[in-house]
Amino acid sequence: MIQSLTDEAIQKNGASVGVLNTASSETNRYNYQFGFLDEYAKKEVRRTLLKAVAIPGYQVPYASREMPIARGFGTGGLQITLSLIGSNEILKVIDQGSDDSVNAVNIRKFVATTCPGVTLTRQTAEATLIQSRHRIPEKRLKFGQILVLQVPYPDPLVVVEPSEEKRKIMHGDGDYARLWVKLYEDMVKFKEITISHRYPTRINGFYVIDPSPIPRFDVPKLHQAEALCLFGAGREKKIYAVPPYTDAEPLSFSDIPFRVEDFTDEQGNRRTCQRCGSMTSFLNELIDSKGAKVYQCSDSNYCDSQLGDQK
Amino acid sequence: MGYIAIKGGETAIGQAQELLEFLRTHSFTANPLSLDQIQHQLHFLHSRVLSEGGLYHPELASLAIKQSMGDTLEAAFYLRAYRSTRPRLSETPLQGGKNMRLIRRISAAFKDIPGGQMLGPTSDYLQRLFRFELLDESPEQFRKIAKSWLQETPKEALPTTFPKVLESLRQEGLLPSVSECPNRPFDITREPIVFPVTRSAALATMARAETGSILAIAYSNMRGYGDIHPTVAELRVGYLPVQMPHLVTGELIEVGEILMTECEVVAMYDAEPNQNTPTFGLGYGACFGHNEVKAIAMAILDRALQKGMKHSPDHPSEDPEFVLLHIDGIESMGFASHYKLPHYVTFQSDLDRLRSTQNQSR
Ligand SMILES: [Zn+2]
């Protein structure tokens, strides 16, 4: 999949660079080429991706260009998306699960401007490339789809070791002892593991990754996923991957199982989406106009399609 | 839909941009700033943006200042983002600060330096009193000042280059001898920084650092979280020629020049275990544009980082990771801004953990 995507992208992008180079008039002196980034930058990202896929969970350093959106708004994910995208791509962009969140709208608009020909969609099933912040879609992704997650903190060890140089050695040694101690201390202090999101997850039995700020609810979706999951940290300049059909196991003790967010109410019933009635989705807690607490799917496309099915 | 207030953002984003544009353009005189006005009347703002943007493009730097309404972080950001669209086509040969066409050079180490001190345009000795006559200035006054300055300036030709102060110190054996730079300069825009980093990578990172950030960390060293105790051997501001090989003959030709600030500090000597004669330590700072405080801060931190790389760092300013990963304005500003983005999902997850932990403690 990556191979065919890259070939496609090189071809498409090459063509438009040719156009740019011949541009000479005063008005288009500063025009932007297809995919915004210069071709060498895209090539570097694609090489980094290949290495990341070859060593699941390993954080591959890359130079990371500045994007026209701010660091922290998804520049790592965007560089991956722009390096892979060809004009025949079908792209979906979500933030907090929603296609209409301001940041998703902004990124989608940017791609539409700089990548003419790309098809934009809200349908999870239809997309070939999905860029997301904080969620993995509810609908199970299929082989051939690529999920690009935006990453603020690529290294799960940062909670126990601030020095990058030392963390790199710890990863190399597979030394996650201090992370285990942190989980154990949580149990002693709070009788609960307090990590809410960005839950440390062991990939292919070796490297532990920060799966990006997805809720614990989404972590099991990485395990033996059919889709290729790519993680881009622009500010921290790292790329890593969970290739299709790879083990992804959240760190947990044999007597204390990993648990996802709990959506049962006081009566012990699973809360449902007040809009579509789903009893299985990740829910956002909202305060309605009367001041009452209500719950709705965080994945807007999932919620819409559930509603559509009922009609 | 609109069930989350911030959703349905397409129109909202559009209107927010229009409102910002209104904020930029509404004024009583309705005189748009020209790029020339920005480059010259806002000389230091322009210099700062050139240096933090890390792209020497005076025209686009002015446009960035105009577009960002004078926000230095944002303006530098425009240049950086634009830089991402440019391929690196070739490398220019190394240049020393000695080849600068100087507008200013001073030394705090010696009263008399070969070639002489040259104050140049500086605000160092200004009394910061308001000049209320500037409240109402006319273009005629601009022209009058220029005319009288140009008439009164003697036509004597200045030497094209001046010797470096460090050269005389080096001849006296007070400085370590220069070893040929063994490696190509590290290009932080094309290669990932992996710690431990080379001095070249550290210097490149500091050259485009955010002025306030690099100053704050250097200041911590000056105040006592460190012990560099620098002396400014030489500070120069001027135009450095840029050379490229001729496309046909391959001969080096000058293709332009860039305004730069360069600072060299000497610091109290550092005992080398395998070196018999102690020498002064050196710190180097240089950046695009006219940014003296930044160049001094950079030179001090270069010295501090060399110390931290050799021994283990005793202070934050001597720790390469601490310094180099926290002085970039585009990165720190971006990450601070990102907290304004919705965090509904992670906050939901936080709520789940807190409620569950509260239940455990009941
Ligand atoms: Zn729903």
XYZ file of C-alpha atoms and ligand atoms in Angstrom:
674
model
C 0.000 0.000 0.000
C 2.739 2.418 0.954
C 4.627 1.476 -2.174
C 1.771 2.177 -4.514
C 0.944 5.350 -2.640
C 4.470 6.697 -2.797
C 4.861 5.949 -6.501
C 1.616 7.686 -7.152
C 2.565 10.646 -5.040
C 5.992 11.029 -6.625
C 4.444 10.955 -10.065
C 1.738 13.450 -9.248
C 3.957 15.755 -7.297
C 6.723 15.596 -9.861
C 4.371 16.824 -12.504
C 3.240 19.838 -10.541
C 6.783 20.774 -9.547
C 7.547 20.968 -13.233
C 4.784 23.492 -13.593
C 6.111 25.495 -10.680
C 9.619 25.678 -12.084
C 8.440 27.127 -15.327
C 6.366 29.741 -13.577
C 8.008 33.059 -14.120
C 5.497 35.868 -14.030
C 5.549 38.294 -11.130
C 2.196 37.172 -9.764
C 2.984 33.501 -9.268
C 6.535 34.086 -8.087
C 5.654 32.658 -4.681
C 3.132 30.001 -5.662
C 2.927 26.827 -3.639
C 3.388 23.417 -5.246
C 1.171 20.327 -4.907
C 1.323 19.104 -1.333
C 3.030 22.317 -0.126
C 6.319 20.667 0.941
C 9.313 20.548 -1.354
C 9.914 17.134 -2.917
C 13.044 16.366 -0.871
C 11.080 16.883 2.315
C 8.367 14.464 1.184
C 10.979 11.936 0.192
C 12.566 12.150 3.619
C 9.208 11.589 5.310
C 8.473 8.565 3.089
C 11.872 7.047 3.861
C 11.248 7.635 7.556
C 7.845 5.936 7.215
C 9.392 2.870 5.597
C 11.829 2.564 8.469
C 9.026 3.055 10.992
C 6.982 0.273 9.385
C 10.015 -2.010 9.321
C 10.654 -1.498 13.058
C 7.173 -1.391 14.607
C 6.929 1.034 17.515
C 10.408 2.510 17.069
C 10.470 6.311 17.044
C 12.352 7.282 13.897
C 13.816 10.802 14.065
C 13.319 13.048 11.042
C 14.062 16.694 10.281
C 10.375 17.778 10.396
C 9.578 20.877 8.383
C 7.554 23.773 9.678
C 4.021 23.712 8.350
C 1.748 26.716 7.844
C -0.313 25.549 10.814
C 1.122 25.873 14.302
C 3.213 23.234 16.024
C 0.846 21.249 18.222
C -2.005 21.524 15.720
C -1.011 18.389 13.822
C 2.114 19.313 11.852
C 3.529 15.797 12.240
C 0.380 14.155 10.952
C 0.092 16.698 8.189
C 3.628 16.066 6.935
C 2.820 12.346 6.679
C -0.472 13.046 4.931
C 1.124 15.440 2.432
C 3.996 13.049 1.737
C 1.639 10.167 0.960
C -1.171 11.934 -0.792
C -1.764 11.761 -4.528
C -4.588 13.449 -6.358
C -6.613 10.189 -6.464
C -6.676 9.959 -2.665
C -9.868 10.021 -0.622
C -9.073 11.904 2.555
C -10.937 12.193 5.828
C -9.798 14.540 8.588
C -11.179 14.373 12.116
C -10.453 16.022 15.434
C -12.042 14.703 18.649
C -13.813 12.228 16.372
C -15.570 14.999 14.505
C -15.176 16.048 10.877
C -16.480 19.499 11.754
C -14.204 20.426 14.618
C -12.383 23.692 13.840
C -8.962 22.093 13.578
C -10.207 19.330 11.283
C -11.941 21.894 9.105
C -8.774 23.945 8.943
C -6.505 21.036 8.000
C -9.012 19.771 5.418
C -9.181 23.248 3.912
C -5.403 23.434 3.741
C -5.136 20.068 1.967
C -7.920 21.043 -0.428
C -6.019 24.233 -1.304
C -2.582 22.706 -1.743
C -3.556 19.304 -3.166
C -5.987 19.947 -6.025
C -7.805 16.803 -7.160
C -7.896 15.103 -3.764
C -11.365 13.869 -2.801
C -12.529 14.826 0.667
C -14.957 12.654 2.557
C -16.631 12.295 5.931
C -17.319 8.579 5.418
C -14.850 6.481 7.389
C -15.376 3.418 5.173
C -14.783 5.369 1.987
C -11.527 7.090 2.979
C -8.155 5.752 1.839
C -6.305 8.110 4.164
C -7.598 9.334 7.522
C -5.823 11.992 9.556
C -7.014 12.141 13.122
C -6.375 13.857 16.405
C -7.335 12.092 19.672
C -9.590 9.354 18.196
C -9.570 6.157 16.166
C -12.911 5.915 14.327
C -15.587 3.618 15.753
C -16.009 1.788 12.474
C -13.328 -0.857 12.153
C -10.726 0.173 9.587
C -9.984 -2.195 6.719
C -6.783 -3.409 5.110
C -5.587 -0.794 2.627
C -6.715 2.151 4.699
C -4.098 4.330 6.360
C -4.725 6.081 9.655
C -2.436 9.020 10.472
C -2.508 10.098 14.098
C -1.241 13.467 15.306
C 1.152 13.117 18.220
C 2.119 15.753 20.803
C 4.374 13.518 22.954
C 5.915 10.605 21.051
C 7.739 9.068 23.988
C 5.878 7.150 26.739
C 9.009 7.332 28.900
C 8.814 11.118 29.159
C 6.701 10.775 32.321
C 9.620 9.081 34.070
C 12.706 10.506 32.280
C 12.992 14.036 30.863
C 16.236 13.480 28.917
C 15.755 12.309 25.365
C 19.279 10.902 25.198
C 18.651 8.689 28.232
C 15.208 7.631 26.992
C 16.700 6.490 23.703
C 19.047 4.165 25.580
C 16.166 2.858 27.713
C 14.133 2.051 24.588
C 17.121 0.316 23.024
C 17.504 -1.851 26.107
C 13.770 -2.506 26.252
C 14.104 -1.052 29.754
C 10.604 -0.023 30.805
C 11.117 -0.792 34.486
C 10.465 2.788 35.614
C 7.214 2.841 33.678
C 6.078 -0.341 35.433
C 7.054 1.183 38.765
C 4.941 4.252 37.944
C 1.921 2.003 37.260
C 2.583 0.106 40.480
C 2.907 3.315 42.500
C -0.445 4.432 41.091
C -2.039 1.262 42.416
C -0.471 1.774 45.836
C -1.436 5.449 46.058
C -4.841 5.481 44.348
C -5.871 1.839 43.929
C -6.235 2.758 40.238
C -3.918 3.325 37.317
C -4.357 7.041 36.779
C -3.225 7.225 33.150
C -6.347 8.362 31.333
C -5.222 8.698 27.725
C -1.888 8.251 25.891
C -1.803 4.831 27.498
C 1.637 3.140 27.085
C 1.269 0.268 24.661
C 3.786 -2.409 23.749
C 4.102 -3.013 20.032
C 5.126 -6.348 18.526
C 6.387 -7.458 21.937
C 9.196 -4.909 22.188
C 8.979 -1.134 21.907
C 6.464 0.676 24.082
C 4.771 3.580 22.324
C 2.687 6.547 23.288
C -0.333 5.809 21.091
C -1.079 9.582 20.902
C -3.796 11.114 23.106
C -6.461 8.626 22.092
C -8.635 7.474 24.989
C -7.942 4.031 26.479
C -11.175 3.078 24.709
C -9.340 3.227 21.361
C -6.135 1.420 22.320
C -7.471 -2.121 21.679
C -8.297 -1.040 18.116
C -4.561 -0.923 17.386
C -4.118 -4.599 18.213
C -3.951 -6.715 15.039
C -5.544 -3.848 13.148
C -6.052 -4.365 9.433
C -5.172 -0.769 8.637
C -1.714 0.779 8.706
C -1.420 3.189 11.644
C 1.147 5.958 11.337
C 2.081 8.377 14.091
C 3.603 11.792 13.382
C 5.088 14.106 15.997
C 6.082 17.275 14.158
C 7.391 19.376 17.022
C 9.275 16.478 18.599
C 10.412 15.330 15.134
C 9.595 11.618 15.365
C 7.583 9.175 13.262
C 6.511 5.681 14.303
C 4.120 3.034 13.063
C 1.940 0.100 13.969
C 1.805 -1.948 10.759
C -1.257 -4.084 9.919
C -1.672 -7.315 11.887
C 0.748 -6.313 14.639
C 0.335 -6.960 18.342
C -0.418 -3.876 20.427
C -0.760 -4.563 24.142
C -1.438 -1.873 26.728
C 0.865 -2.320 29.731
C -0.999 -4.031 32.536
C -0.403 -6.382 35.452
C -1.680 -9.954 35.268
C -3.964 -9.353 38.279
C -5.019 -5.843 37.285
C -6.462 -5.873 33.795
C -6.341 -2.889 31.462
C -9.695 -1.106 31.505
C -11.218 1.325 29.061
C -13.328 4.343 30.036
C -16.413 3.332 31.944
C -19.742 4.525 30.561
C -22.100 2.796 32.988
C -24.574 4.947 34.872
C -25.522 4.812 38.562
C -27.968 1.964 37.886
C -25.266 -0.086 36.239
C -26.588 0.366 32.677
C -24.376 1.300 29.732
C -25.006 4.931 28.857
C -26.294 5.487 25.346
C -25.838 8.239 22.807
C -28.851 10.512 23.242
C -28.763 11.237 19.517
C -28.377 7.841 17.804
C -28.865 5.504 20.737
C -25.549 3.688 20.309
C -24.624 1.594 23.331
C -21.074 0.835 22.262
C -19.451 4.106 21.196
C -17.106 6.480 23.052
C -19.292 9.218 24.474
C -18.755 12.908 25.066
C -20.369 14.303 28.184
C -22.279 17.498 27.482
C -24.419 19.895 29.410
C -27.654 20.591 27.514
C -29.532 23.906 27.466
C -31.476 22.921 30.602
C -28.272 22.215 32.505
C -28.678 18.436 32.421
C -25.832 16.058 31.692
C -26.253 14.231 28.368
C -24.067 11.888 26.349
C -23.338 11.792 22.631
C -21.021 9.865 20.311
C -17.664 11.577 19.895
C -17.365 10.044 16.390
C -19.709 12.274 14.388
C -19.688 10.197 11.199
C -20.480 7.058 13.179
C -23.335 8.823 14.953
C -24.731 10.117 11.642
C -24.553 6.716 9.989
C -26.256 5.064 12.979
C -29.057 7.612 12.575
C -29.184 6.967 8.827
C -29.532 3.224 9.384
C -32.515 3.769 11.645
C -34.405 5.783 9.041
C -25.831 19.409 13.755
C -24.070 21.939 15.917
C -24.298 19.842 19.049
C -20.834 20.893 20.133
C -20.534 24.630 20.174
C -17.210 24.735 18.371
C -18.395 22.444 15.570
C -19.796 23.729 12.325
C -16.564 25.668 12.332
C -16.271 26.333 8.613
C -18.265 29.587 8.698
C -16.937 30.569 12.082
C -13.332 30.221 10.915
C -14.092 32.252 7.818
C -15.682 35.055 9.783
C -12.916 35.069 12.386
C -10.429 35.600 9.579
C -12.480 38.446 8.167
C -12.650 40.046 11.587
C -8.888 39.797 11.977
C -8.488 41.416 8.581
C -10.791 44.211 9.726
C -8.695 44.667 12.865
C -5.579 44.951 10.671
C -7.014 47.480 8.270
C -9.216 49.761 10.314
C -7.565 53.019 11.236
C -8.337 56.684 10.978
C -5.684 57.456 8.402
C -6.103 54.268 6.369
C -2.452 54.291 5.306
C -1.306 50.743 4.573
C 2.243 50.030 5.742
C 4.656 49.598 2.859
C 7.215 46.793 2.936
C 9.936 49.433 2.661
C 8.648 51.255 5.739
C 8.688 48.013 7.692
C 12.203 47.056 6.648
C 13.698 50.459 7.422
C 11.625 52.173 10.081
C 11.139 48.938 11.986
C 14.754 47.866 11.445
C 15.141 45.852 14.643
C 11.745 44.189 14.427
C 12.590 43.235 10.862
C 15.998 41.904 11.927
C 14.486 39.839 14.692
C 11.984 38.201 12.372
C 14.692 37.465 9.756
C 16.802 35.783 12.377
C 14.052 33.776 14.090
C 12.494 32.844 10.775
C 15.779 31.340 9.644
C 15.255 32.447 6.065
C 17.141 35.436 4.707
C 14.444 37.081 2.649
C 14.083 40.754 3.644
C 11.055 41.313 1.412
C 9.081 38.343 2.753
C 10.136 39.216 6.301
C 8.460 42.601 5.840
C 5.376 40.957 4.408
C 5.316 38.560 7.362
C 5.406 41.469 9.816
C 2.604 43.183 7.929
C 0.459 40.042 7.759
C 1.034 39.116 11.390
C 0.376 42.690 12.548
C 3.747 42.887 14.225
C 3.619 39.651 16.222
C 7.276 38.513 16.111
C 6.492 34.855 16.799
C 3.862 34.750 14.078
C 5.998 36.678 11.593
C 8.958 34.333 12.036
C 6.495 31.465 11.655
C 5.424 32.715 8.194
C 9.043 32.658 7.043
C 9.655 29.189 8.473
C 6.546 27.735 6.861
C 7.549 29.246 3.543
C 11.024 27.795 3.935
C 9.468 24.295 3.999
C 8.435 24.706 0.386
C 11.973 25.490 -0.819
C 14.383 22.714 -1.757
C 18.025 23.011 -0.745
C 19.691 23.274 -4.120
C 23.296 23.780 -3.152
C 25.657 24.780 -0.390
C 27.694 27.948 -0.279
C 31.348 27.757 0.757
C 32.150 28.531 4.393
C 32.629 32.202 5.249
C 34.331 33.787 8.223
C 33.040 36.888 9.956
C 36.308 38.536 8.974
C 34.972 39.066 5.461
C 32.095 41.216 6.663
C 31.521 44.672 5.215
C 31.144 46.256 8.629
C 28.681 48.832 9.852
C 29.711 48.357 13.474
C 32.382 46.570 15.517
C 33.283 46.942 19.145
C 35.427 45.147 21.664
C 34.904 45.193 25.406
C 38.246 43.478 25.978
C 40.622 46.138 24.661
C 40.426 49.879 24.313
C 42.492 49.892 21.165
C 41.940 47.137 18.691
C 43.605 46.716 15.312
C 41.452 48.697 12.890
C 39.836 50.628 15.738
C 36.457 50.524 17.462
C 33.564 51.531 15.243
C 30.363 52.385 17.063
C 28.080 52.471 14.034
C 24.315 52.792 14.461
C 23.690 51.869 18.075
C 21.164 52.656 20.757
C 23.638 51.748 23.520
C 24.235 55.308 24.702
C 20.785 56.710 24.114
C 19.016 58.279 27.023
C 15.608 56.712 26.842
C 13.745 59.995 26.906
C 10.801 60.486 24.651
C 11.430 62.696 21.633
C 8.013 64.227 21.552
C 8.777 66.015 18.290
C 8.436 62.600 16.588
C 4.743 62.607 17.447
C 4.308 64.516 14.243
C 6.965 63.813 11.626
C 6.840 64.696 7.970
C 8.466 63.017 4.968
C 10.360 66.315 4.461
C 12.092 65.829 7.786
C 13.147 62.325 6.733
C 14.703 63.725 3.576
C 16.429 66.563 5.456
C 18.103 64.169 7.881
C 19.292 61.916 5.075
C 20.604 64.841 3.076
C 22.600 66.395 5.866
C 24.030 63.050 6.971
C 25.193 62.174 3.485
C 26.713 65.632 2.938
C 28.663 65.646 6.164
C 30.060 62.150 5.910
C 33.696 62.227 4.763
C 34.340 60.408 1.530
C 37.399 58.564 2.850
C 37.342 54.939 1.828
C 37.056 52.442 4.654
C 39.068 49.226 4.420
C 36.883 46.422 3.075
C 37.712 44.097 5.950
C 39.001 44.463 9.490
C 41.193 42.002 11.385
C 39.474 40.014 14.134
C 40.300 40.831 17.730
C 40.609 37.133 18.438
C 43.493 36.854 15.983
C 45.802 38.875 18.222
C 44.769 36.879 21.306
C 45.424 33.706 19.404
C 48.856 34.891 18.326
C 49.702 35.465 21.980
C 48.730 31.892 22.787
C 45.810 32.977 24.980
C 43.272 31.017 22.967
C 43.177 27.390 21.914
C 44.511 26.934 18.395
C 41.905 26.499 15.695
C 41.437 23.008 14.457
C 40.100 22.609 10.947
C 36.370 21.926 11.056
C 36.359 18.190 10.389
C 32.731 17.794 9.397
C 30.345 19.547 7.115
C 28.122 21.960 8.969
C 25.059 20.234 10.392
C 21.866 21.396 8.659
C 19.126 21.267 11.288
C 16.503 21.872 8.615
C 17.417 18.698 6.734
C 18.711 16.299 9.376
C 17.071 15.241 12.631
C 18.738 16.398 15.829
C 19.650 13.321 17.848
C 21.354 13.851 21.186
C 24.259 14.105 21.843
C 24.523 16.740 19.117
C 27.501 18.396 17.486
C 28.420 21.993 18.277
C 27.499 22.867 14.708
C 23.928 21.614 15.260
C 23.736 23.528 18.533
C 24.902 26.759 16.888
C 22.444 26.361 14.019
C 19.590 25.846 16.477
C 20.568 28.900 18.493
C 20.988 31.065 15.388
C 17.247 30.930 14.775
C 16.190 30.835 18.415
C 13.514 33.096 19.777
C 15.281 36.154 21.195
C 13.475 36.263 24.527
C 13.893 32.553 25.154
C 17.613 32.423 24.409
C 18.170 35.592 26.418
C 16.339 34.199 29.459
C 18.413 31.021 29.543
C 21.680 32.906 28.955
C 20.694 35.360 31.682
C 20.265 32.504 34.144
C 23.905 31.626 33.482
C 25.018 35.248 33.895
C 23.194 35.582 37.206
C 24.701 32.561 38.867
C 23.096 29.396 37.499
C 26.400 28.965 35.689
C 29.815 30.550 35.730
C 30.840 31.577 32.250
C 31.780 35.201 33.155
C 32.195 36.277 29.555
C 34.066 39.209 28.051
C 32.926 40.398 24.644
C 36.119 40.145 22.603
C 34.346 41.432 19.534
C 30.857 42.193 18.376
C 30.359 43.013 14.711
C 27.408 43.920 12.577
C 27.719 44.033 8.831
C 27.136 42.483 5.490
C 28.654 39.092 4.803
C 29.179 38.180 1.141
C 27.493 35.025 -0.152
C 29.445 33.138 -2.776
C 28.377 30.518 -5.285
C 30.317 28.702 -7.947
C 29.682 30.123 -11.414
C 27.363 27.819 -13.341
C 29.753 27.535 -16.281
C 33.262 28.212 -15.049
C 32.845 26.887 -11.518
C 34.702 29.923 -10.270
C 33.410 31.420 -7.003
C 31.457 34.600 -7.524
C 29.683 36.863 -5.080
C 25.925 36.532 -5.530
C 24.810 38.840 -2.752
C 25.325 39.744 0.860
C 23.422 39.210 4.071
C 23.147 41.441 7.123
C 24.482 39.583 10.137
C 25.463 40.082 13.746
C 28.423 38.154 15.106
C 29.697 37.964 18.667
C 32.761 36.297 20.136
C 33.176 36.032 23.876
C 36.176 34.812 25.799
C 35.522 33.177 29.112
C 37.720 32.369 32.084
C 39.921 29.495 31.292
C 38.993 25.933 31.571
C 41.657 23.504 32.793
C 42.146 20.802 30.204
C 43.335 17.519 31.663
C 45.562 16.690 28.691
C 46.705 20.213 27.925
C 49.655 21.815 29.664
C 49.017 25.487 29.062
C 45.599 26.756 30.071
C 43.852 29.073 27.616
C 40.705 31.170 27.534
C 37.515 29.441 26.505
C 35.624 30.771 23.500
C 31.939 31.252 22.810
C 30.486 32.096 19.419
C 27.207 33.659 18.406
C 25.906 34.719 14.999
C 22.533 35.316 13.437
C 20.809 36.983 10.505
C 20.006 40.661 10.876
C 21.004 43.229 13.457
C 20.368 41.476 16.783
C 23.122 42.228 19.254
C 21.537 40.960 22.457
C 20.682 37.683 20.794
C 24.228 37.229 19.443
C 25.715 37.875 22.891
C 23.262 35.474 24.568
C 24.072 32.842 21.954
C 27.836 33.226 22.449
C 27.452 32.785 26.201
C 25.281 29.715 25.764
C 27.692 28.260 23.207
C 30.397 28.469 25.860
C 28.074 27.060 28.539
C 26.985 24.171 26.306
C 30.565 23.273 25.398
C 31.239 23.016 29.105
C 28.112 20.898 29.630
C 28.980 18.608 26.724
C 32.473 18.008 28.066
C 31.603 17.510 31.716
C 28.091 16.768 32.839
C 25.871 19.858 32.996
C 25.578 21.514 36.408
C 22.974 24.064 35.342
C 20.072 24.178 32.870
C 22.034 26.554 30.611
C 24.787 23.940 30.261
C 22.398 21.129 29.300
C 22.157 20.797 25.484
C 18.703 19.181 25.589
C 17.333 21.767 27.979
C 18.652 24.692 25.970
C 18.228 23.508 22.395
C 14.757 21.994 22.756
C 13.258 25.022 24.477
C 14.513 28.086 22.601
C 12.627 27.749 19.354
C 9.815 30.292 19.205
C 7.834 28.570 16.478
C 7.729 25.354 18.505
C 7.047 26.800 21.939
C 4.486 29.271 20.628
C 2.720 26.550 18.631
C 2.513 24.190 21.541
C 1.281 26.868 23.918
C -1.411 27.804 21.372
C -2.486 24.204 20.871
C -3.965 24.179 24.367
C -6.726 26.300 22.859
C -7.778 23.378 20.667
C -10.642 21.181 21.872
C -9.546 18.437 24.263
C -13.016 16.916 24.842
C -11.931 13.332 24.409
C -8.872 13.432 26.641
C -10.775 15.452 29.228
C -13.566 12.837 29.187
C -10.885 10.262 29.799
C -9.439 12.344 32.662
C -12.912 12.613 34.220
C -13.273 8.839 34.053
C -9.983 8.326 35.913
C -10.712 10.958 38.546
C -14.242 9.676 39.269
C -13.015 6.133 39.441
C -10.144 7.071 41.759
C -12.544 9.082 43.945
C -14.779 6.014 44.211
C -11.807 3.928 45.311
C -10.982 6.341 48.102
C -14.558 6.452 49.411
Zn -24.453 8.730 18.451
